[in-house]
PDB file of C-alpha atoms in Angstrom:
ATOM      1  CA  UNK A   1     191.448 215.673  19.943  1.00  0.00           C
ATOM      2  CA  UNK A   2     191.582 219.404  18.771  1.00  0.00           C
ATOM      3  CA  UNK A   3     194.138 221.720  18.488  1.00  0.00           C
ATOM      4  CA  UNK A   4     195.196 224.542  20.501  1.00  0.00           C
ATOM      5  CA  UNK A   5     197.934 227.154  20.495  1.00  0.00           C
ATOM      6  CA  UNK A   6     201.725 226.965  20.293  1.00  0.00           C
ATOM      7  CA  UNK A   7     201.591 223.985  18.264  1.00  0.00           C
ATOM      8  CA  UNK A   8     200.387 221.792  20.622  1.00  0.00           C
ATOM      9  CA  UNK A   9     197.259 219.069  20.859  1.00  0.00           C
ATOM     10  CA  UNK A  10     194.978 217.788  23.610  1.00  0.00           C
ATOM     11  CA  UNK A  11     194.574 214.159  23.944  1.00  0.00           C
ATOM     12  CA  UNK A  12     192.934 211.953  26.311  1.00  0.00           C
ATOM     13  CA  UNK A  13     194.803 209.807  28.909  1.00  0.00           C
ATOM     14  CA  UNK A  14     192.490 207.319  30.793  1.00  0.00           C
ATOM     15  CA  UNK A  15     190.132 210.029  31.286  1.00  0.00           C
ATOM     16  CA  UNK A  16     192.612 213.019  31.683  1.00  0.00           C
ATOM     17  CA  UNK A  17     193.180 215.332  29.082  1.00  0.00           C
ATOM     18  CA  UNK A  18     197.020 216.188  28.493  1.00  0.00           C
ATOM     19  CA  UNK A  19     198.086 218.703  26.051  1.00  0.00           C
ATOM     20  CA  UNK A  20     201.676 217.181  23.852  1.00  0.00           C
ATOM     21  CA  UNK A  21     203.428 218.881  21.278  1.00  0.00           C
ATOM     22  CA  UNK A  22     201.562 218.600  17.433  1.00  0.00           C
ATOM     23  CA  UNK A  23     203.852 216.272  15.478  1.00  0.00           C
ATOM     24  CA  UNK A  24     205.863 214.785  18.716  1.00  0.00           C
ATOM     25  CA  UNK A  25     206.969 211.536  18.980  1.00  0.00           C
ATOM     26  CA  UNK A  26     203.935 210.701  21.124  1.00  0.00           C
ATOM     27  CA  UNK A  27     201.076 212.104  19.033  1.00  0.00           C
ATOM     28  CA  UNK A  28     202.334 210.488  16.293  1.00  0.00           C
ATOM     29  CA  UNK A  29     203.685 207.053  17.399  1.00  0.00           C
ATOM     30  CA  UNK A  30     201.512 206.811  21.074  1.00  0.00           C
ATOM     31  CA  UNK A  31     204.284 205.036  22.643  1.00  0.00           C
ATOM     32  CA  UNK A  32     205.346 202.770  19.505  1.00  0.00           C
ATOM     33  CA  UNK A  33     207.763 204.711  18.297  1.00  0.00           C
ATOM     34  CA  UNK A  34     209.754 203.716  15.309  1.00  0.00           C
ATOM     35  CA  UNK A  35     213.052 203.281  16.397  1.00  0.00           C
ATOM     36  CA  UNK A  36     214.788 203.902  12.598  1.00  0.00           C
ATOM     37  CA  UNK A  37     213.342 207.403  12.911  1.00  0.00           C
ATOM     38  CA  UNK A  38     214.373 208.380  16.254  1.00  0.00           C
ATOM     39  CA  UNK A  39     217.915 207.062  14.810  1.00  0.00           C
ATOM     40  CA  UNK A  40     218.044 209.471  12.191  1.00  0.00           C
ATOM     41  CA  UNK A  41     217.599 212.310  15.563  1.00  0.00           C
ATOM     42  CA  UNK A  42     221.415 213.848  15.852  1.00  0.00           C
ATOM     43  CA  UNK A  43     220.946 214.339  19.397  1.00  0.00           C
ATOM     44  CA  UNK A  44     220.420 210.277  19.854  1.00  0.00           C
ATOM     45  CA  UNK A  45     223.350 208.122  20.100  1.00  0.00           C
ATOM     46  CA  UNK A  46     221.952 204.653  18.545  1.00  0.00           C
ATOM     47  CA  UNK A  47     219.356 203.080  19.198  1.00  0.00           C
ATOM     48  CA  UNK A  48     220.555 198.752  19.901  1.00  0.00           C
ATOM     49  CA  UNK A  49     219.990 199.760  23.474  1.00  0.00           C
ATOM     50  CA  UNK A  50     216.228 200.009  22.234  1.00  0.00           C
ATOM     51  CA  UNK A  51     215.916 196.978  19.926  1.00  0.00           C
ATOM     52  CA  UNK A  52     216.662 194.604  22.638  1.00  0.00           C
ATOM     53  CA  UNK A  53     214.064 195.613  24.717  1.00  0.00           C
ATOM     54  CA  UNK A  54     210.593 194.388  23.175  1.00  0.00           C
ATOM     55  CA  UNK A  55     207.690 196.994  23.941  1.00  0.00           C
ATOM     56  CA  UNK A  56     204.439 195.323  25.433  1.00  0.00           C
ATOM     57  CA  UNK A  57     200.786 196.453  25.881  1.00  0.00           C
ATOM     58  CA  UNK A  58     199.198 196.042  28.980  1.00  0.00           C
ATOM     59  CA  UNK A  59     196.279 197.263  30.478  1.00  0.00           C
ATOM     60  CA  UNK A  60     197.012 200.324  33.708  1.00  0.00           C
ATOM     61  CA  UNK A  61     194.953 203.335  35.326  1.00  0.00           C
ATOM     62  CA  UNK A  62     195.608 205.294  32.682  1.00  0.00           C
ATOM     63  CA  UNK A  63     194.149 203.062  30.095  1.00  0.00           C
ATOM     64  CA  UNK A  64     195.912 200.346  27.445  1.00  0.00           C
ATOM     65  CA  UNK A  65     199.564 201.598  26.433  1.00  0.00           C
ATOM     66  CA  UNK A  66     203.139 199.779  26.048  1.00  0.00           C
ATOM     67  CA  UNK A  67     205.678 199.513  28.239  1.00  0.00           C
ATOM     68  CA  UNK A  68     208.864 200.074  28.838  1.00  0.00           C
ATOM     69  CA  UNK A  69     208.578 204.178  28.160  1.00  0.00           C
ATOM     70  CA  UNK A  70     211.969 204.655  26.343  1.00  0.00           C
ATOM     71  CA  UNK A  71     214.153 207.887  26.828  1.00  0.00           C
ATOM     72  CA  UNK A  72     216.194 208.084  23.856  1.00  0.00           C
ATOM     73  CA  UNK A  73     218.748 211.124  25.268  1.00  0.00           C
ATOM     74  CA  UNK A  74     218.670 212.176  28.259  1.00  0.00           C
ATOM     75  CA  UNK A  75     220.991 213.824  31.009  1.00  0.00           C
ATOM     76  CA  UNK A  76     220.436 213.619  35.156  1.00  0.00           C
ATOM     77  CA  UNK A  77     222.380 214.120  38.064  1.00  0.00           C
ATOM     78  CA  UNK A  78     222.721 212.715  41.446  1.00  0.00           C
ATOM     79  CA  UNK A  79     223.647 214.501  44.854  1.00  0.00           C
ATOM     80  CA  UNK A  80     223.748 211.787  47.149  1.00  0.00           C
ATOM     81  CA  UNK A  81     224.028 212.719  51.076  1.00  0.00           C
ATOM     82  CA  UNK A  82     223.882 210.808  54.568  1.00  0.00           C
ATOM     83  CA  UNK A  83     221.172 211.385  56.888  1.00  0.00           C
ATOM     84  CA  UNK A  84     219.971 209.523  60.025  1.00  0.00           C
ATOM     85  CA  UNK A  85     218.241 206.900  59.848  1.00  0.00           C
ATOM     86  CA  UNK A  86     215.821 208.177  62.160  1.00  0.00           C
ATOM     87  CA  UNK A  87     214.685 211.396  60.168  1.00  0.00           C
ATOM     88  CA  UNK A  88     214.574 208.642  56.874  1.00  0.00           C
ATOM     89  CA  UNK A  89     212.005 206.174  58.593  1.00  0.00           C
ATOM     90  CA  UNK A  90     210.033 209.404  59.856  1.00  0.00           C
ATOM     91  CA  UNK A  91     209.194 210.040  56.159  1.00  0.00           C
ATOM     92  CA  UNK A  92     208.984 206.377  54.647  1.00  0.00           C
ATOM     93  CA  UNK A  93     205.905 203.787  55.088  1.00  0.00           C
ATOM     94  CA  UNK A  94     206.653 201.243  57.924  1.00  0.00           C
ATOM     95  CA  UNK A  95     206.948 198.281  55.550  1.00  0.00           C
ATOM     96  CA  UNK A  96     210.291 200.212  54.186  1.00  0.00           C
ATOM     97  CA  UNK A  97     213.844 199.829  55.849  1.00  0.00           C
ATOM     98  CA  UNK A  98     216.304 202.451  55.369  1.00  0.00           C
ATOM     99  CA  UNK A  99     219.395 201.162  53.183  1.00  0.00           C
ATOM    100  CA  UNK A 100     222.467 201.821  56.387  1.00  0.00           C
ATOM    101  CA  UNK A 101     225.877 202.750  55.264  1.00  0.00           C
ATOM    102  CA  UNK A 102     226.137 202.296  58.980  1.00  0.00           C
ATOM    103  CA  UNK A 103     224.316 202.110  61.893  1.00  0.00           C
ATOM    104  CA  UNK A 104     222.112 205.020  62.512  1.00  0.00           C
ATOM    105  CA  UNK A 105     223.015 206.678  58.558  1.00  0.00           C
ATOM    106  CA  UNK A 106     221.276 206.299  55.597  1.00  0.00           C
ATOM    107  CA  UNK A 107     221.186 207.747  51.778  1.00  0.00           C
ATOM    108  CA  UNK A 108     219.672 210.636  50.610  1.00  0.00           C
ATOM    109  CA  UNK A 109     219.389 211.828  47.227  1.00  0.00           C
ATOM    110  CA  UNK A 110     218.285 214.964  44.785  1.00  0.00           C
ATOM    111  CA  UNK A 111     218.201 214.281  41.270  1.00  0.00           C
ATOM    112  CA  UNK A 112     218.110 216.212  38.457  1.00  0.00           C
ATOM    113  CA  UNK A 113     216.870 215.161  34.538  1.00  0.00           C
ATOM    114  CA  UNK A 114     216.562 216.274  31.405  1.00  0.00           C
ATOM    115  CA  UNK A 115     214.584 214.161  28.679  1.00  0.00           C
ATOM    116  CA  UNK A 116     215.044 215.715  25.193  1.00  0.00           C
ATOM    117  CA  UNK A 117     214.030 212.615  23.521  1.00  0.00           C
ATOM    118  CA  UNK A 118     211.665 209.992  24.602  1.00  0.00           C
ATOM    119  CA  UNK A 119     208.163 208.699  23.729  1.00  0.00           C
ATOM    120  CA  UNK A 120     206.006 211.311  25.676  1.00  0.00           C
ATOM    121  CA  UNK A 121     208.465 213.945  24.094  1.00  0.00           C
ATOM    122  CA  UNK A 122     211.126 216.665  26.244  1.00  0.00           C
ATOM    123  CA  UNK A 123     210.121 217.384  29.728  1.00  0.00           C
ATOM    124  CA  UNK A 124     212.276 218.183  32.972  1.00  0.00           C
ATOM    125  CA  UNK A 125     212.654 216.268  36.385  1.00  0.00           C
ATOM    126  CA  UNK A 126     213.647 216.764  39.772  1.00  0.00           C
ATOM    127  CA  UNK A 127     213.371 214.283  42.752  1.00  0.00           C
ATOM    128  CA  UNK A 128     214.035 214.164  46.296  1.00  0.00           C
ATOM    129  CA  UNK A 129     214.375 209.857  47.526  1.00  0.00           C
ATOM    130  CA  UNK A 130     215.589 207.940  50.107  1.00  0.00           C
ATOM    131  CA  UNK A 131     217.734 204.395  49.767  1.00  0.00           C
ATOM    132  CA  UNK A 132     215.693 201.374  51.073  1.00  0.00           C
ATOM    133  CA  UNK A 133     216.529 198.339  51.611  1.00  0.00           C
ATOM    134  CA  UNK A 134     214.977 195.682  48.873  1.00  0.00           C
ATOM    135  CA  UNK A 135     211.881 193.888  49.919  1.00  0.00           C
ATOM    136  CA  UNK A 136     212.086 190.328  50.569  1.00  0.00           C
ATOM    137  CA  UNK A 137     215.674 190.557  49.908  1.00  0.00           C
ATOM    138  CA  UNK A 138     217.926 188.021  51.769  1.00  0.00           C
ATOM    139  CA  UNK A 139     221.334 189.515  51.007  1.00  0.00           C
ATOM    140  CA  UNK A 140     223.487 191.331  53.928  1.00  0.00           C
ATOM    141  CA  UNK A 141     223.614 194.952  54.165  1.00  0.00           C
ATOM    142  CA  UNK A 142     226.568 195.673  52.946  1.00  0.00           C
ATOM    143  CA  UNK A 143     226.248 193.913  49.933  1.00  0.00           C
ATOM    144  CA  UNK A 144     222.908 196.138  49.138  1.00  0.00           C
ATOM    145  CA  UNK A 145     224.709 198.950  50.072  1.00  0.00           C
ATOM    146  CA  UNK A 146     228.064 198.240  47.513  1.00  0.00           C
ATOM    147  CA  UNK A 147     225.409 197.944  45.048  1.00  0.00           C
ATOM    148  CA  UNK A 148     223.865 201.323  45.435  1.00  0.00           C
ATOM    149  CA  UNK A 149     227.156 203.293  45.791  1.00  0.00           C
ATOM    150  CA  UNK A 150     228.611 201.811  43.137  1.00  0.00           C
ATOM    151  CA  UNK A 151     224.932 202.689  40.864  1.00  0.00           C
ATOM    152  CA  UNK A 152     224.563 199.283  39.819  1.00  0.00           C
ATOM    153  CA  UNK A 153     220.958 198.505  41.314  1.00  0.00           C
ATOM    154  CA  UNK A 154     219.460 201.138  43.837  1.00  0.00           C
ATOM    155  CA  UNK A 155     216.225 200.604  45.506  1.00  0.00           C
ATOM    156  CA  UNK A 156     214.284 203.848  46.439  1.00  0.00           C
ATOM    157  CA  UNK A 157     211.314 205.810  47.807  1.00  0.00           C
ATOM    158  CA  UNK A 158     210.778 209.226  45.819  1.00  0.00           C
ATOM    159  CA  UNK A 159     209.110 211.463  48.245  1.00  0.00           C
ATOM    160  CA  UNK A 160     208.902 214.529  45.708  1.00  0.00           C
ATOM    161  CA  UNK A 161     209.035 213.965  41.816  1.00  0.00           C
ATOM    162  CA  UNK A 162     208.128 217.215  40.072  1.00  0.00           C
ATOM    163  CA  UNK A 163     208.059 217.612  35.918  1.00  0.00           C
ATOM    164  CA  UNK A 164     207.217 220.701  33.701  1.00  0.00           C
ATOM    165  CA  UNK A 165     204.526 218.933  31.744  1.00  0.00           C
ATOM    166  CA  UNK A 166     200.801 217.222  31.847  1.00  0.00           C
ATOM    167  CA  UNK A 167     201.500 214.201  30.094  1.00  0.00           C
ATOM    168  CA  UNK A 168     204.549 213.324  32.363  1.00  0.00           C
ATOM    169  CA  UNK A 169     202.554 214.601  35.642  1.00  0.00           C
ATOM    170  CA  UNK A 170     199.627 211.965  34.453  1.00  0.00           C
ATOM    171  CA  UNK A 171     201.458 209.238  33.298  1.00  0.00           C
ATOM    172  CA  UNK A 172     203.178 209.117  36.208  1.00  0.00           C
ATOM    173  CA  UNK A 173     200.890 209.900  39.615  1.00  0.00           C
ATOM    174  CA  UNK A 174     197.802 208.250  37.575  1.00  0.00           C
ATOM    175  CA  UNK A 175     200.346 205.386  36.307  1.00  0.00           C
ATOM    176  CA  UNK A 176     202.878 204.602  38.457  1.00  0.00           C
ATOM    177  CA  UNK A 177     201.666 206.047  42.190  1.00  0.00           C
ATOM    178  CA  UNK A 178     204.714 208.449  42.131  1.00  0.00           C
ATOM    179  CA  UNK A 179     204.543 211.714  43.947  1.00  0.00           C
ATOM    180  CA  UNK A 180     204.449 214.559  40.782  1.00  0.00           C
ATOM    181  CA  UNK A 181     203.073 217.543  40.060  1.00  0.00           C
ATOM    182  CA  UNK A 182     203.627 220.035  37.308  1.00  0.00           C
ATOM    183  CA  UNK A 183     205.992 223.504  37.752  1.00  0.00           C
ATOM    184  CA  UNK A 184     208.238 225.331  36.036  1.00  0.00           C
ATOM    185  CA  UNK A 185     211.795 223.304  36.007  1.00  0.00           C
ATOM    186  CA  UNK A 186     214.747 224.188  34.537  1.00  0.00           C
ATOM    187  CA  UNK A 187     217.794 221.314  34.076  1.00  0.00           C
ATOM    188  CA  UNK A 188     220.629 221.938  32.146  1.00  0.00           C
ATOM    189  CA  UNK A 189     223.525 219.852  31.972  1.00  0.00           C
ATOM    190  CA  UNK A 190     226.971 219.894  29.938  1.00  0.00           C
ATOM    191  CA  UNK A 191     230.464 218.838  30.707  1.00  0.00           C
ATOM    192  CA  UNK A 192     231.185 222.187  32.475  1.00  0.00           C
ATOM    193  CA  UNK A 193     228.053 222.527  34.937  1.00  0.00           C
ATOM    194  CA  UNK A 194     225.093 221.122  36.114  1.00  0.00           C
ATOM    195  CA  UNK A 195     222.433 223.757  37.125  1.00  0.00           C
ATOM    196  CA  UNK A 196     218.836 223.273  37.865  1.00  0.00           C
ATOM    197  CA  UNK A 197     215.731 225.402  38.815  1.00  0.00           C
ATOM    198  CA  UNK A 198     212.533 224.125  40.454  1.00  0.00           C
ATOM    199  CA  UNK A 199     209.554 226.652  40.978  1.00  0.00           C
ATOM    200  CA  UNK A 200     207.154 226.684  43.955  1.00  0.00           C
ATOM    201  CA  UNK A 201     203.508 227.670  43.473  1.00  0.00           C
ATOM    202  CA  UNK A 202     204.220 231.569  43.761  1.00  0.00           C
ATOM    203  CA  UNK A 203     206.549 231.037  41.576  1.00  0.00           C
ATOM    204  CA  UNK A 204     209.474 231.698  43.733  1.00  0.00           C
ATOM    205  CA  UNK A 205     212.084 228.793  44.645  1.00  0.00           C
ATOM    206  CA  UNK A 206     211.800 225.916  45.855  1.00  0.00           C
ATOM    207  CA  UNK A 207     214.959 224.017  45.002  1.00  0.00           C
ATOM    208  CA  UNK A 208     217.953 225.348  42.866  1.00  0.00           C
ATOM    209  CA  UNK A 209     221.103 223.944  42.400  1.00  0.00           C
ATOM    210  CA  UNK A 210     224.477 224.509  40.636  1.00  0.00           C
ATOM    211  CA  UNK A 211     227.633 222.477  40.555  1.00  0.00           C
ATOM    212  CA  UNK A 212     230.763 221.982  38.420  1.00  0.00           C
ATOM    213  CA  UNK A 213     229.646 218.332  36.606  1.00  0.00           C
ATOM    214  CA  UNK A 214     232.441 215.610  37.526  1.00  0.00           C
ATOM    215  CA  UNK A 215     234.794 215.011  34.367  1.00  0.00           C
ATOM    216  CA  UNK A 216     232.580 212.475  32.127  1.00  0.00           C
ATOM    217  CA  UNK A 217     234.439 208.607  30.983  1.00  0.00           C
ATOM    218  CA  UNK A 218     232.547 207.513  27.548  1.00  0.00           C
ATOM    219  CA  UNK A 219     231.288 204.238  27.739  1.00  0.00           C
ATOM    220  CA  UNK A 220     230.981 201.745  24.790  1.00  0.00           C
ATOM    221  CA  UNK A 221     227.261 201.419  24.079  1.00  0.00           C
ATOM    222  CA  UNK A 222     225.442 198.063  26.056  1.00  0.00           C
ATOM    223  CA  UNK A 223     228.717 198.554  28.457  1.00  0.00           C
ATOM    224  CA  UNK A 224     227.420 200.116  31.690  1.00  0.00           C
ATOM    225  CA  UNK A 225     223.252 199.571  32.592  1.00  0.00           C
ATOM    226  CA  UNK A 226     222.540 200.461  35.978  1.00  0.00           C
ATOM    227  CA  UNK A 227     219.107 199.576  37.594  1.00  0.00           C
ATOM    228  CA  UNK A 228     216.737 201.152  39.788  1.00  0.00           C
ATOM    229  CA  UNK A 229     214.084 199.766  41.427  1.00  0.00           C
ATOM    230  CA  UNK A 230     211.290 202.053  42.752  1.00  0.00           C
ATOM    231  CA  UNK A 231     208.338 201.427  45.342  1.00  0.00           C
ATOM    232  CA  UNK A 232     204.943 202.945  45.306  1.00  0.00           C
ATOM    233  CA  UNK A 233     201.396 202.331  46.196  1.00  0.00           C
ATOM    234  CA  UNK A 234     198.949 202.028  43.440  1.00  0.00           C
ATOM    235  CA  UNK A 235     195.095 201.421  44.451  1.00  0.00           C
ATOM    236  CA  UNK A 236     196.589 200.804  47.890  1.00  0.00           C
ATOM    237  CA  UNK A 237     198.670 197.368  46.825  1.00  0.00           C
ATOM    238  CA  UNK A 238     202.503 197.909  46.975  1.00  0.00           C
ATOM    239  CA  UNK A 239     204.091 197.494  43.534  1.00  0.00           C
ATOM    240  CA  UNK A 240     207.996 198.219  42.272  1.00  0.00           C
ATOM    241  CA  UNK A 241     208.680 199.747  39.263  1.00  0.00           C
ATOM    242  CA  UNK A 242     212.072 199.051  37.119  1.00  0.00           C
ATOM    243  CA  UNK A 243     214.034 201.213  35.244  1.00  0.00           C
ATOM    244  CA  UNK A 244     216.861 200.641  33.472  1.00  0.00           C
ATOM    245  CA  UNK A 245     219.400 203.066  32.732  1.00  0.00           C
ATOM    246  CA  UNK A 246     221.875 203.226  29.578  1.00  0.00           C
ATOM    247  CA  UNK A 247     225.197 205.135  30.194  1.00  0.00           C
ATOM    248  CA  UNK A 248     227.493 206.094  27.592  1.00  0.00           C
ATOM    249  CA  UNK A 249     229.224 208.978  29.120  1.00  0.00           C
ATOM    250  CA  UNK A 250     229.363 209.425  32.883  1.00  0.00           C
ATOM    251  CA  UNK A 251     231.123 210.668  36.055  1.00  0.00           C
ATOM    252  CA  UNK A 252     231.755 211.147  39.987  1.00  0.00           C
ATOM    253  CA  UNK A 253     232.831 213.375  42.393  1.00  0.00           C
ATOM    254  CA  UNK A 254     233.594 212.156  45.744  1.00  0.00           C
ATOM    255  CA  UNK A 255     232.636 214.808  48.128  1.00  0.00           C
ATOM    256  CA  UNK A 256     232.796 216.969  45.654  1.00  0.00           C
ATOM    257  CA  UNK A 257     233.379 220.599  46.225  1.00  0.00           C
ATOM    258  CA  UNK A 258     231.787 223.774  44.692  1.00  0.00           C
ATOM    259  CA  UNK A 259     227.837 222.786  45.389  1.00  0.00           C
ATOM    260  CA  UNK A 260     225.249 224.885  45.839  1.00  0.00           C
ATOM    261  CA  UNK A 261     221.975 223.893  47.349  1.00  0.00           C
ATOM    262  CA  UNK A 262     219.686 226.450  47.629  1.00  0.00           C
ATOM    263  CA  UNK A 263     216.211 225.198  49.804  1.00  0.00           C
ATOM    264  CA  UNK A 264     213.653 227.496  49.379  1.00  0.00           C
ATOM    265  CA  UNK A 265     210.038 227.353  50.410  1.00  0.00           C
ATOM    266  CA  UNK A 266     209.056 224.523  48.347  1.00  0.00           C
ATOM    267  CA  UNK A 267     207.434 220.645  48.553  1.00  0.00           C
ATOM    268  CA  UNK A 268     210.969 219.610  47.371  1.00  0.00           C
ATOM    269  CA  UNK A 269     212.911 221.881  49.787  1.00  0.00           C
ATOM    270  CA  UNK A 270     210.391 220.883  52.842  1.00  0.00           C
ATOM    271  CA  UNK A 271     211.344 217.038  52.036  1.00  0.00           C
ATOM    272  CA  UNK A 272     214.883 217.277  52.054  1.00  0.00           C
ATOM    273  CA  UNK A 273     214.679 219.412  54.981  1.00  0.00           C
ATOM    274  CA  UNK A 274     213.274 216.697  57.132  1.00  0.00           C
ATOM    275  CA  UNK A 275     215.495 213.997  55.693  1.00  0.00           C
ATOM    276  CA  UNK A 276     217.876 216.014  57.931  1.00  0.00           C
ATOM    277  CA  UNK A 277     220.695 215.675  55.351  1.00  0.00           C
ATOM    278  CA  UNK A 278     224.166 215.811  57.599  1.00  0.00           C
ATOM    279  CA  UNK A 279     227.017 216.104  54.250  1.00  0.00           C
ATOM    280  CA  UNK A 280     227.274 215.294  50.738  1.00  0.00           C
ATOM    281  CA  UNK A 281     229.401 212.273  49.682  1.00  0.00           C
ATOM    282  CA  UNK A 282     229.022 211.994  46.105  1.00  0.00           C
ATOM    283  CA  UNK A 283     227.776 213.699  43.379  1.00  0.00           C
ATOM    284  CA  UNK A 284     227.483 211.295  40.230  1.00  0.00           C
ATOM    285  CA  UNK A 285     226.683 213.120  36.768  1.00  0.00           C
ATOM    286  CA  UNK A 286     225.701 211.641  33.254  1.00  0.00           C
ATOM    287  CA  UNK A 287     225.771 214.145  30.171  1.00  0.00           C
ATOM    288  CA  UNK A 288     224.582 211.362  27.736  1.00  0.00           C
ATOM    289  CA  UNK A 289     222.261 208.335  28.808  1.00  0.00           C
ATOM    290  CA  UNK A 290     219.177 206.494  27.478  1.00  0.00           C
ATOM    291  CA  UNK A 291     216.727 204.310  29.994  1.00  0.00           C
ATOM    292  CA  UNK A 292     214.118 202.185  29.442  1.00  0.00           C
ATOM    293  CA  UNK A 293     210.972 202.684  32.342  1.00  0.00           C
ATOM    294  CA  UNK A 294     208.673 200.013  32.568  1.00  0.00           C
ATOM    295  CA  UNK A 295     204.947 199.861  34.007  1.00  0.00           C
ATOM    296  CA  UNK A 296     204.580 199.209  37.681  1.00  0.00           C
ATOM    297  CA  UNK A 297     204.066 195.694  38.844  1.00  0.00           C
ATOM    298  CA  UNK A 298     202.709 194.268  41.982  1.00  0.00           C
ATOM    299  CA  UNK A 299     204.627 193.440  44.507  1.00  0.00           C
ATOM    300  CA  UNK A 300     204.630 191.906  48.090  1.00  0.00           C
ATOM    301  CA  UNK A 301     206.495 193.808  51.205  1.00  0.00           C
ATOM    302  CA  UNK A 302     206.574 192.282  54.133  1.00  0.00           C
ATOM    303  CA  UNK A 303     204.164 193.729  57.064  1.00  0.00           C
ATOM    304  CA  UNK A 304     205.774 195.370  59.887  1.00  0.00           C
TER     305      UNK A 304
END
């Protein structure tokens, strides 16, 4: 471990060095945080969500850690689109099924977050993922899909998952299998607007964004916990990955007007591009959240 410049220390991560802030929650607490002092944080709102969610150590490709990884207070943002199913399977692995509002349409999504507390301390997000159908799941279709639209438990494929720092980029292509890779990203996100900024490698754009945010509805804390269930490849095995998200103040706009997506020249903007997105339907926005991300498990999807 030494230190380097801008406050900031170098530690190892299964064999990957990843520079953290000096004095951040995760060089201090490595993922066993103390939830009385994160409490005492004025930009967290509680922390029961927290306490009734047990951390555990377990062994991954990034070496022993705990899991879940808690965000503490954090903001994201949905735009959620149709696209045909077609242009969806095109970009998924075969053992996926595109999640069908109707025949021949499916869900497409860019997301936005901002993490300004959590156990690998503030980074940004951006994603670009697909609805699937769950694996091995028995129920109809249109009870899957009620589920997703109304954000109570999505299933997904992230085809682009960019962040703004190491630890973040490691933790999750090294840990989880997801798609990320570290550039400049901006999120910001109040009750008046929701803007966001993601960089390509020349440092030009590859995905920016700006949008009124829908009016927000407090929620009572342990009210409203939606799920989402993620599939990746790790080592070649399918697994899913859970996380669980805390809202305590939240909106939606239905077709919502005053968007603009800009696609640049970008990973992000290429993706979306050959989702073939045909017109938004909803864009859901929560200024205050918390989530709870646990390790990757394996899981069985059915050949095709």
């Amino acid at each position: 471990m030494t230190s380097t410049e801008q406050n900031t220390i170098e530690v190892d991560l299964g064999g990957h060095s990843v520079t953290v802030p000096a004095g951040g929650l995760f060089e201090r607490f490595r993922m066993d945080t103390d939830l009385d002092e994160v409490a005492r944080d004025p930009r967290v709102n509680g922390v029961d969500f927290f306490r009734t969610l047990p951390k555990t150590r377990v062994e991954s490709r990034i070496g022993p850690t705990l899991t879940p990884n808690f965000y503490y207070a954090m903001s994201s943002a949905r735009l959620t689109m149709i696209a045909p199913s077609k242009a969806i399977r095109n970009r998924i692995p075969r053992e996926l099924t595109p999640l069908e509002i109707t025949p021949g349409l499916g869900l497409v999504s860019v997301m936005f977050f901002r993490y300004d507390v959590c156990d690998i301390d503030f980074y940004t997000e951006a994603a670009v993922g697909v609805a699937v159908r769950p694996a091995r799941h028995g129920k109809l279709p249109v009870a899957d899909v009620a589920a997703a639209l109304a954000n109570d438990h999505i299933h997904s494929y992230v085809l682009s998952l960019p962040v703004n720092t190491d630890i973040a980029q490691v933790r999750g292509h090294h840990g989880y299998g997801f798609p990320k890779w570290v550039t400049a990203l901006d999120v910001n996100i109040d009750e008046r607007r929701t803007t966001a900024r993601i960089a390509n490698t020349d440092g030009g754009v590859d995905i920016a964004f700006s949008a009124p945010t829908p009016a927000q509805k407090r929620t009572r804390s342990g009210e409203k916990v939606s799920t989402l269930t993620s599939y990746t490849k790790v080592d070649g095995a399918w697994h899913s990955t859970l996380n669980q998200t805390h809202v305590l103040a939240g909106g939606t706009s239905m077709f919502p007007r005053g968007v603009d997506l800009t696609l640049g020249a970008g990973r992000m903007a290429d993706d979306l591009r050959a989702l073939k997105p045909i017109r938004t339907i909803a864009f859901d926005v929560s200024t205050e959240a918390q989530a709870a991300l646990h390790m990757p498990v394996p899981f069985s999807v059915r050949s095709r």
